[in-house]
Amino acid sequence: MGCDGGTIPKRHELVKGPKKVEKVDKNAELAARWKYCALSTEKLRRPIVACDLGRLYNKDAVIEYLLDKSADRPNSEVVSHLRGIKDIKELNLTDNPAWEGERRNIKGDRYEDMHCAMFICPVVGLEMNGKHRFCFLQTCGCVFSDRALKEVKTEICHKCGDPFKDESLVVLNGTKEEVDKLREKMEEKRAKAKATKKIQSPLKLFLQRAKLQHIMVETTASQSLNPLHLPAPRWLHPQRQPEARGPSRPWKRSRRPTNLSSPATVQLNAPKTRRPTGSPIPPTISK
């Protein structure tokens, strides 16, 4: 039997078997996770940030999401755990000297290495392309490969020198099991921060009230001792620095003569006598 036009169908065209599972290209998947933003699906560009789950984002895309969470975005569930700017950390990445940029193969006559990455490990030199496991420190944001942390064991950052602990290490673009562990760790950290905040709030209120009472005592004491609202004495402000004064005036010698036996002194201290009429005026003695 044939169809219209004299065509003869084959068996695989008539019998429908099980559908083949579509396999995802590993290179494309790695490029999407390590070269593109998880929120905006744009190419990663500095400044690059990461969350507690190890996902990579462009900082401007995260800020736009935090400013307007009501806007419809295709990957909004990826950043549903972000509450504010404190939940992300800006990464301190090391540039790859072999990276030539996006315009290295404009004509299409060169071999393009898909595994060439923009950044590398500053210790071992491995490229951050998804083939190797990378981590970043929550304290300083420096990024290293897992091999470098295992080979050179230290409690000080290899790049900036800041101290860190193993608890501050976060795996970048980890597996599903690693992401689940990071999520549990993030929830525990937030619960501890919330508990400490509840404990510190009564103490903060007590300190604020004590400070207000201290200010009120100072004001009442200054008003009772100083009803004319003159400047308060120094004992009320022990931490107040003395005001800067100008240079002292130079000492000047007194014009008054100290030698009583001088003729000027005798003439000044002599009793006044009445001058007879018609007599000449005596000359005055200068001091």
mmCIF file of C-alpha atoms in Angstrom:
data_model
loop_
_atom_site.group_PDB
_atom_site.id
_atom_site.type_symbol
_atom_site.label_atom_id
_atom_site.label_comp_id
_atom_site.label_asym_id
_atom_site.label_seq_id
_atom_site.Cartn_x
_atom_site.Cartn_y
_atom_site.Cartn_z
ATOM 1 C CA MET A 1 0.000 0.000 0.000
ATOM 2 C CA GLY A 2 1.240 3.416 -0.819
ATOM 3 C CA CYS A 3 0.234 6.948 -0.120
ATOM 4 C CA ASP A 4 -0.927 9.489 -2.587
ATOM 5 C CA GLY A 5 1.587 10.065 -5.334
ATOM 6 C CA GLY A 6 2.963 6.533 -5.290
ATOM 7 C CA THR A 7 5.179 6.966 -2.207
ATOM 8 C CA ILE A 8 5.795 3.950 0.012
ATOM 9 C CA PRO A 9 6.218 4.768 3.748
ATOM 10 C CA LYS A 10 8.808 2.969 5.818
ATOM 11 C CA ARG A 11 8.315 1.226 9.138
ATOM 12 C CA HIS A 12 9.959 3.846 11.330
ATOM 13 C CA GLU A 13 7.656 6.458 9.844
ATOM 14 C CA LEU A 14 4.512 4.507 10.739
ATOM 15 C CA VAL A 15 5.477 2.900 14.060
ATOM 16 C CA LYS A 16 6.110 5.361 16.856
ATOM 17 C CA GLY A 17 8.688 4.127 19.343
ATOM 18 C CA PRO A 18 10.000 5.681 22.590
ATOM 19 C CA LYS A 19 11.374 9.153 22.245
ATOM 20 C CA LYS A 20 15.088 9.595 22.570
ATOM 21 C CA VAL A 21 16.284 11.666 25.472
ATOM 22 C CA GLU A 22 17.870 14.842 24.227
ATOM 23 C CA LYS A 23 21.377 15.183 25.525
ATOM 24 C CA VAL A 24 22.612 18.603 26.528
ATOM 25 C CA ASP A 25 25.929 19.642 25.104
ATOM 26 C CA LYS A 26 28.408 19.779 27.979
ATOM 27 C CA ASN A 27 30.435 22.579 26.428
ATOM 28 C CA ALA A 28 27.336 24.731 25.994
ATOM 29 C CA GLU A 29 26.217 24.030 29.558
ATOM 30 C CA LEU A 30 29.622 24.953 30.991
ATOM 31 C CA ALA A 31 29.743 28.123 28.925
ATOM 32 C CA ALA A 32 26.263 29.117 30.109
ATOM 33 C CA ARG A 33 27.201 28.669 33.782
ATOM 34 C CA TRP A 34 30.709 30.135 33.756
ATOM 35 C CA LYS A 35 30.528 32.838 31.074
ATOM 36 C CA TYR A 36 26.997 34.214 31.467
ATOM 37 C CA CYS A 37 25.082 35.875 34.293
ATOM 38 C CA ALA A 38 22.644 33.535 36.052
ATOM 39 C CA LEU A 39 20.008 36.283 36.305
ATOM 40 C CA SER A 40 20.168 38.359 33.124
ATOM 41 C CA THR A 41 21.771 35.647 30.885
ATOM 42 C CA GLU A 42 24.193 38.301 29.632
ATOM 43 C CA LYS A 43 27.933 37.823 29.375
ATOM 44 C CA LEU A 44 29.774 38.261 32.625
ATOM 45 C CA ARG A 45 31.611 41.553 32.976
ATOM 46 C CA ARG A 46 33.217 43.292 35.896
ATOM 47 C CA PRO A 47 32.106 43.820 38.600
ATOM 48 C CA ILE A 48 31.119 40.170 39.086
ATOM 49 C CA VAL A 49 29.433 39.017 42.300
ATOM 50 C CA ALA A 50 28.471 35.654 43.783
ATOM 51 C CA CYS A 51 25.827 34.586 46.302
ATOM 52 C CA ASP A 52 25.984 32.095 49.165
ATOM 53 C CA LEU A 53 24.956 29.322 46.749
ATOM 54 C CA GLY A 54 27.933 29.924 44.457
ATOM 55 C CA ARG A 55 26.122 31.427 41.460
ATOM 56 C CA LEU A 56 27.740 34.117 39.315
ATOM 57 C CA TYR A 57 25.970 37.395 38.500
ATOM 58 C CA ASN A 58 26.634 40.796 37.050
ATOM 59 C CA LYS A 59 26.426 43.304 39.877
ATOM 60 C CA ASP A 60 24.270 45.766 37.975
ATOM 61 C CA ALA A 61 21.697 43.041 37.193
ATOM 62 C CA VAL A 62 21.406 42.111 40.886
ATOM 63 C CA ILE A 63 21.013 45.755 41.914
ATOM 64 C CA GLU A 64 18.235 46.227 39.358
ATOM 65 C CA TYR A 65 16.460 43.150 40.725
ATOM 66 C CA LEU A 66 16.734 44.333 44.330
ATOM 67 C CA LEU A 67 15.387 47.765 43.421
ATOM 68 C CA ASP A 68 12.352 46.347 41.632
ATOM 69 C CA LYS A 69 11.449 42.779 42.598
ATOM 70 C CA SER A 70 7.966 43.035 41.116
ATOM 71 C CA ALA A 71 9.230 43.183 37.514
ATOM 72 C CA ASP A 72 8.805 40.035 35.418
ATOM 73 C CA ARG A 73 12.133 38.327 34.752
ATOM 74 C CA PRO A 74 12.777 34.925 33.168
ATOM 75 C CA ASN A 75 15.170 33.711 35.897
ATOM 76 C CA SER A 76 13.693 35.365 38.971
ATOM 77 C CA GLU A 77 13.574 32.036 40.885
ATOM 78 C CA VAL A 78 17.382 31.867 40.727
ATOM 79 C CA VAL A 79 17.720 34.930 42.973
ATOM 80 C CA SER A 80 14.693 34.365 45.215
ATOM 81 C CA HIS A 81 17.017 33.810 48.208
ATOM 82 C CA LEU A 82 18.611 37.271 47.881
ATOM 83 C CA ARG A 83 17.234 39.781 50.388
ATOM 84 C CA GLY A 84 19.678 42.659 49.998
ATOM 85 C CA ILE A 85 23.093 43.763 48.835
ATOM 86 C CA LYS A 86 24.672 42.083 51.871
ATOM 87 C CA ASP A 87 23.762 38.636 50.515
ATOM 88 C CA ILE A 88 26.241 38.952 47.634
ATOM 89 C CA LYS A 89 30.014 39.303 47.571
ATOM 90 C CA GLU A 90 32.077 41.011 44.888
ATOM 91 C CA LEU A 91 34.724 38.638 43.550
ATOM 92 C CA ASN A 92 38.425 39.446 43.329
ATOM 93 C CA LEU A 93 39.279 37.631 40.081
ATOM 94 C CA THR A 94 42.631 37.138 38.329
ATOM 95 C CA ASP A 95 42.719 37.876 34.598
ATOM 96 C CA ASN A 96 43.901 35.256 32.145
ATOM 97 C CA PRO A 97 46.840 36.566 30.038
ATOM 98 C CA ALA A 98 45.886 34.189 27.206
ATOM 99 C CA TRP A 99 42.415 35.707 26.901
ATOM 100 C CA GLU A 100 42.280 37.900 23.782
ATOM 101 C CA GLY A 101 38.737 39.150 24.174
ATOM 102 C CA GLU A 102 35.576 38.677 22.159
ATOM 103 C CA ARG A 103 37.015 40.046 18.886
ATOM 104 C CA ARG A 104 39.864 37.572 18.535
ATOM 105 C CA ASN A 105 38.108 35.599 15.739
ATOM 106 C CA ILE A 106 36.122 38.142 13.739
ATOM 107 C CA LYS A 107 36.892 36.717 10.289
ATOM 108 C CA GLY A 108 36.295 33.086 11.290
ATOM 109 C CA ASP A 109 39.606 31.858 9.887
ATOM 110 C CA ARG A 110 41.076 30.880 13.264
ATOM 111 C CA TYR A 111 40.523 28.044 15.667
ATOM 112 C CA GLU A 112 38.436 29.225 18.604
ATOM 113 C CA ASP A 113 39.102 27.434 21.859
ATOM 114 C CA MET A 114 35.782 27.149 23.692
ATOM 115 C CA HIS A 115 37.533 26.207 26.941
ATOM 116 C CA CYS A 116 39.632 29.378 27.112
ATOM 117 C CA ALA A 117 38.390 31.381 30.125
ATOM 118 C CA MET A 118 38.648 35.019 31.132
ATOM 119 C CA PHE A 119 39.989 34.249 34.597
ATOM 120 C CA ILE A 120 42.477 31.822 36.115
ATOM 121 C CA CYS A 121 43.619 30.641 39.524
ATOM 122 C CA PRO A 122 46.388 32.954 40.816
ATOM 123 C CA VAL A 123 48.249 30.071 42.507
ATOM 124 C CA VAL A 124 48.124 27.112 40.094
ATOM 125 C CA GLY A 125 47.105 28.882 36.890
ATOM 126 C CA LEU A 126 44.081 26.702 36.059
ATOM 127 C CA GLU A 127 41.467 28.338 33.851
ATOM 128 C CA MET A 128 38.042 28.995 35.357
ATOM 129 C CA ASN A 129 36.068 27.295 32.573
ATOM 130 C CA GLY A 130 34.067 24.682 34.524
ATOM 131 C CA LYS A 131 36.439 21.751 34.114
ATOM 132 C CA HIS A 132 38.051 22.440 37.482
ATOM 133 C CA ARG A 133 36.458 23.094 40.850
ATOM 134 C CA PHE A 134 36.733 26.697 42.048
ATOM 135 C CA CYS A 135 35.900 28.341 45.389
ATOM 136 C CA PHE A 136 35.752 31.879 46.725
ATOM 137 C CA LEU A 137 36.254 33.311 50.204
ATOM 138 C CA GLN A 138 33.340 35.125 51.828
ATOM 139 C CA THR A 139 35.749 37.290 53.839
ATOM 140 C CA CYS A 140 37.705 38.943 51.000
ATOM 141 C CA GLY A 141 36.104 37.630 47.774
ATOM 142 C CA CYS A 142 39.304 36.117 46.310
ATOM 143 C CA VAL A 143 38.804 33.132 43.973
ATOM 144 C CA PHE A 144 41.051 30.025 43.942
ATOM 145 C CA SER A 145 40.920 26.554 42.511
ATOM 146 C CA ASP A 146 40.261 23.613 44.803
ATOM 147 C CA ARG A 147 43.597 22.097 43.810
ATOM 148 C CA ALA A 148 45.477 25.171 45.043
ATOM 149 C CA LEU A 149 43.722 25.078 48.414
ATOM 150 C CA LYS A 150 44.566 21.395 48.823
ATOM 151 C CA GLU A 151 48.194 21.626 47.730
ATOM 152 C CA VAL A 152 49.041 24.822 49.632
ATOM 153 C CA LYS A 153 47.242 24.503 52.953
ATOM 154 C CA THR A 154 47.172 27.769 54.862
ATOM 155 C CA GLU A 155 44.862 29.942 56.923
ATOM 156 C CA ILE A 156 45.859 33.132 55.093
ATOM 157 C CA CYS A 157 44.587 34.189 51.690
ATOM 158 C CA HIS A 158 47.155 33.594 48.943
ATOM 159 C CA LYS A 159 46.268 36.828 47.159
ATOM 160 C CA CYS A 160 45.455 39.511 49.717
ATOM 161 C CA GLY A 161 46.828 37.989 52.941
ATOM 162 C CA ASP A 162 43.617 38.200 54.998
ATOM 163 C CA PRO A 163 42.985 35.336 57.453
ATOM 164 C CA PHE A 164 40.104 32.957 56.739
ATOM 165 C CA LYS A 165 38.551 29.706 57.932
ATOM 166 C CA ASP A 166 37.286 26.687 56.065
ATOM 167 C CA GLU A 167 33.723 27.708 56.911
ATOM 168 C CA SER A 168 34.057 30.804 54.686
ATOM 169 C CA LEU A 169 34.742 28.742 51.521
ATOM 170 C CA VAL A 170 31.913 28.638 48.958
ATOM 171 C CA VAL A 171 32.016 26.407 45.861
ATOM 172 C CA LEU A 172 31.277 28.201 42.586
ATOM 173 C CA ASN A 173 28.688 26.534 40.331
ATOM 174 C CA GLY A 174 28.694 23.337 42.355
ATOM 175 C CA THR A 175 26.639 20.202 41.881
ATOM 176 C CA LYS A 176 23.103 19.747 43.170
ATOM 177 C CA GLU A 177 24.326 18.103 46.387
ATOM 178 C CA GLU A 178 26.805 20.906 47.011
ATOM 179 C CA VAL A 179 24.120 23.538 46.409
ATOM 180 C CA ASP A 180 21.817 21.818 48.927
ATOM 181 C CA LYS A 181 24.587 21.852 51.534
ATOM 182 C CA LEU A 182 25.277 25.523 50.863
ATOM 183 C CA ARG A 183 21.567 26.305 51.211
ATOM 184 C CA GLU A 184 21.420 24.586 54.613
ATOM 185 C CA LYS A 185 24.539 26.461 55.691
ATOM 186 C CA MET A 186 23.014 29.761 54.556
ATOM 187 C CA GLU A 187 19.782 29.133 56.481
ATOM 188 C CA GLU A 188 21.689 28.245 59.653
ATOM 189 C CA LYS A 189 23.787 31.379 59.344
ATOM 190 C CA ARG A 190 20.700 33.556 58.951
ATOM 191 C CA ALA A 191 18.980 31.893 61.918
ATOM 192 C CA LYS A 192 22.031 32.559 64.139
ATOM 193 C CA ALA A 193 22.176 36.184 63.005
ATOM 194 C CA LYS A 194 18.470 36.600 63.787
ATOM 195 C CA ALA A 195 18.883 35.071 67.263
ATOM 196 C CA THR A 196 21.856 37.282 68.128
ATOM 197 C CA LYS A 197 19.937 40.317 66.909
ATOM 198 C CA LYS A 198 17.059 39.500 69.288
ATOM 199 C CA ILE A 199 19.515 39.174 72.179
ATOM 200 C CA GLN A 200 21.323 42.393 71.386
ATOM 201 C CA SER A 201 18.185 44.504 70.953
ATOM 202 C CA PRO A 202 17.341 44.749 74.728
ATOM 203 C CA LEU A 203 20.965 45.553 75.491
ATOM 204 C CA LYS A 204 20.973 48.279 72.857
ATOM 205 C CA LEU A 205 17.798 49.793 74.343
ATOM 206 C CA PHE A 206 19.348 49.731 77.823
ATOM 207 C CA LEU A 207 22.477 51.518 76.589
ATOM 208 C CA GLN A 208 20.405 54.140 74.792
ATOM 209 C CA ARG A 209 18.344 54.815 77.930
ATOM 210 C CA ALA A 210 21.498 55.054 80.055
ATOM 211 C CA LYS A 211 22.991 57.525 77.609
ATOM 212 C CA LEU A 212 19.844 59.658 77.678
ATOM 213 C CA GLN A 213 19.782 59.632 81.479
ATOM 214 C CA HIS A 214 23.437 60.684 81.573
ATOM 215 C CA ILE A 215 22.698 63.595 79.219
ATOM 216 C CA MET A 216 19.698 64.659 81.325
ATOM 217 C CA VAL A 217 21.791 64.597 84.519
ATOM 218 C CA GLU A 218 24.438 66.758 82.880
ATOM 219 C CA THR A 219 21.893 69.299 81.643
ATOM 220 C CA THR A 220 20.095 69.561 85.006
ATOM 221 C CA ALA A 221 23.403 69.953 86.855
ATOM 222 C CA SER A 222 24.565 72.672 84.476
ATOM 223 C CA GLN A 223 21.229 74.540 84.793
ATOM 224 C CA SER A 224 21.199 74.370 88.599
ATOM 225 C CA LEU A 225 24.800 75.541 88.904
ATOM 226 C CA ASN A 226 24.543 78.013 86.075
ATOM 227 C CA PRO A 227 21.119 79.738 86.024
ATOM 228 C CA LEU A 228 22.424 82.480 83.686
ATOM 229 C CA HIS A 229 23.313 79.849 81.049
ATOM 230 C CA LEU A 230 27.012 80.601 81.153
ATOM 231 C CA PRO A 231 29.527 78.104 79.712
ATOM 232 C CA ALA A 232 29.570 74.846 81.684
ATOM 233 C CA PRO A 233 32.597 74.123 83.905
ATOM 234 C CA ARG A 234 35.294 71.727 82.811
ATOM 235 C CA TRP A 235 34.457 69.047 85.367
ATOM 236 C CA LEU A 236 31.178 68.388 83.494
ATOM 237 C CA HIS A 237 33.112 67.729 80.322
ATOM 238 C CA PRO A 238 36.272 65.823 81.316
ATOM 239 C CA GLN A 239 36.982 64.806 77.714
ATOM 240 C CA ARG A 240 36.699 68.341 76.389
ATOM 241 C CA GLN A 241 40.004 69.713 75.237
ATOM 242 C CA PRO A 242 41.059 73.176 76.442
ATOM 243 C CA GLU A 243 40.577 75.922 73.925
ATOM 244 C CA ALA A 244 43.642 77.018 72.059
ATOM 245 C CA ARG A 245 44.915 80.391 73.177
ATOM 246 C CA GLY A 246 46.984 82.827 71.208
ATOM 247 C CA PRO A 247 50.606 83.717 71.983
ATOM 248 C CA SER A 248 51.153 85.557 75.256
ATOM 249 C CA ARG A 249 51.864 89.261 75.087
ATOM 250 C CA PRO A 250 55.547 90.172 75.536
ATOM 251 C CA TRP A 251 56.545 91.703 78.871
ATOM 252 C CA LYS A 252 56.879 95.466 78.764
ATOM 253 C CA ARG A 253 58.955 97.503 81.145
ATOM 254 C CA SER A 254 56.971 99.910 83.272
ATOM 255 C CA ARG A 255 57.371 103.567 82.452
ATOM 256 C CA ARG A 256 57.119 104.542 86.106
ATOM 257 C CA PRO A 257 60.580 105.277 87.533
ATOM 258 C CA THR A 258 61.650 103.017 90.369
ATOM 259 C CA ASN A 259 64.517 105.168 91.658
ATOM 260 C CA LEU A 260 62.953 107.570 94.160
ATOM 261 C CA SER A 261 66.152 109.555 94.488
ATOM 262 C CA SER A 262 66.089 110.778 90.895
ATOM 263 C CA PRO A 263 65.464 114.508 90.362
ATOM 264 C CA ALA A 264 62.407 113.727 88.284
ATOM 265 C CA THR A 265 60.816 111.859 91.164
ATOM 266 C CA VAL A 266 61.727 114.590 93.639
ATOM 267 C CA GLN A 267 60.330 117.234 91.342
ATOM 268 C CA LEU A 268 57.123 115.262 90.822
ATOM 269 C CA ASN A 269 56.637 114.513 94.507
ATOM 270 C CA ALA A 270 57.588 118.050 95.718
ATOM 271 C CA PRO A 271 54.813 120.191 97.215
ATOM 272 C CA LYS A 272 53.293 122.760 94.934
ATOM 273 C CA THR A 273 54.249 126.408 95.624
ATOM 274 C CA ARG A 274 52.340 129.429 94.464
ATOM 275 C CA ARG A 275 54.167 131.345 91.774
ATOM 276 C CA PRO A 276 54.224 135.067 92.381
ATOM 277 C CA THR A 277 52.651 137.231 89.780
ATOM 278 C CA GLY A 278 54.958 138.601 87.107
ATOM 279 C CA SER A 279 57.647 135.846 87.612
ATOM 280 C CA PRO A 280 58.737 133.801 84.569
ATOM 281 C CA ILE A 281 57.458 130.259 84.096
ATOM 282 C CA PRO A 282 60.134 127.714 85.071
ATOM 283 C CA PRO A 283 61.127 125.144 82.455
ATOM 284 C CA THR A 284 59.452 121.753 82.697
ATOM 285 C CA ILE A 285 61.520 118.647 83.349
ATOM 286 C CA SER A 286 60.845 115.787 80.963
ATOM 287 C CA LYS A 287 60.204 112.380 82.428
#
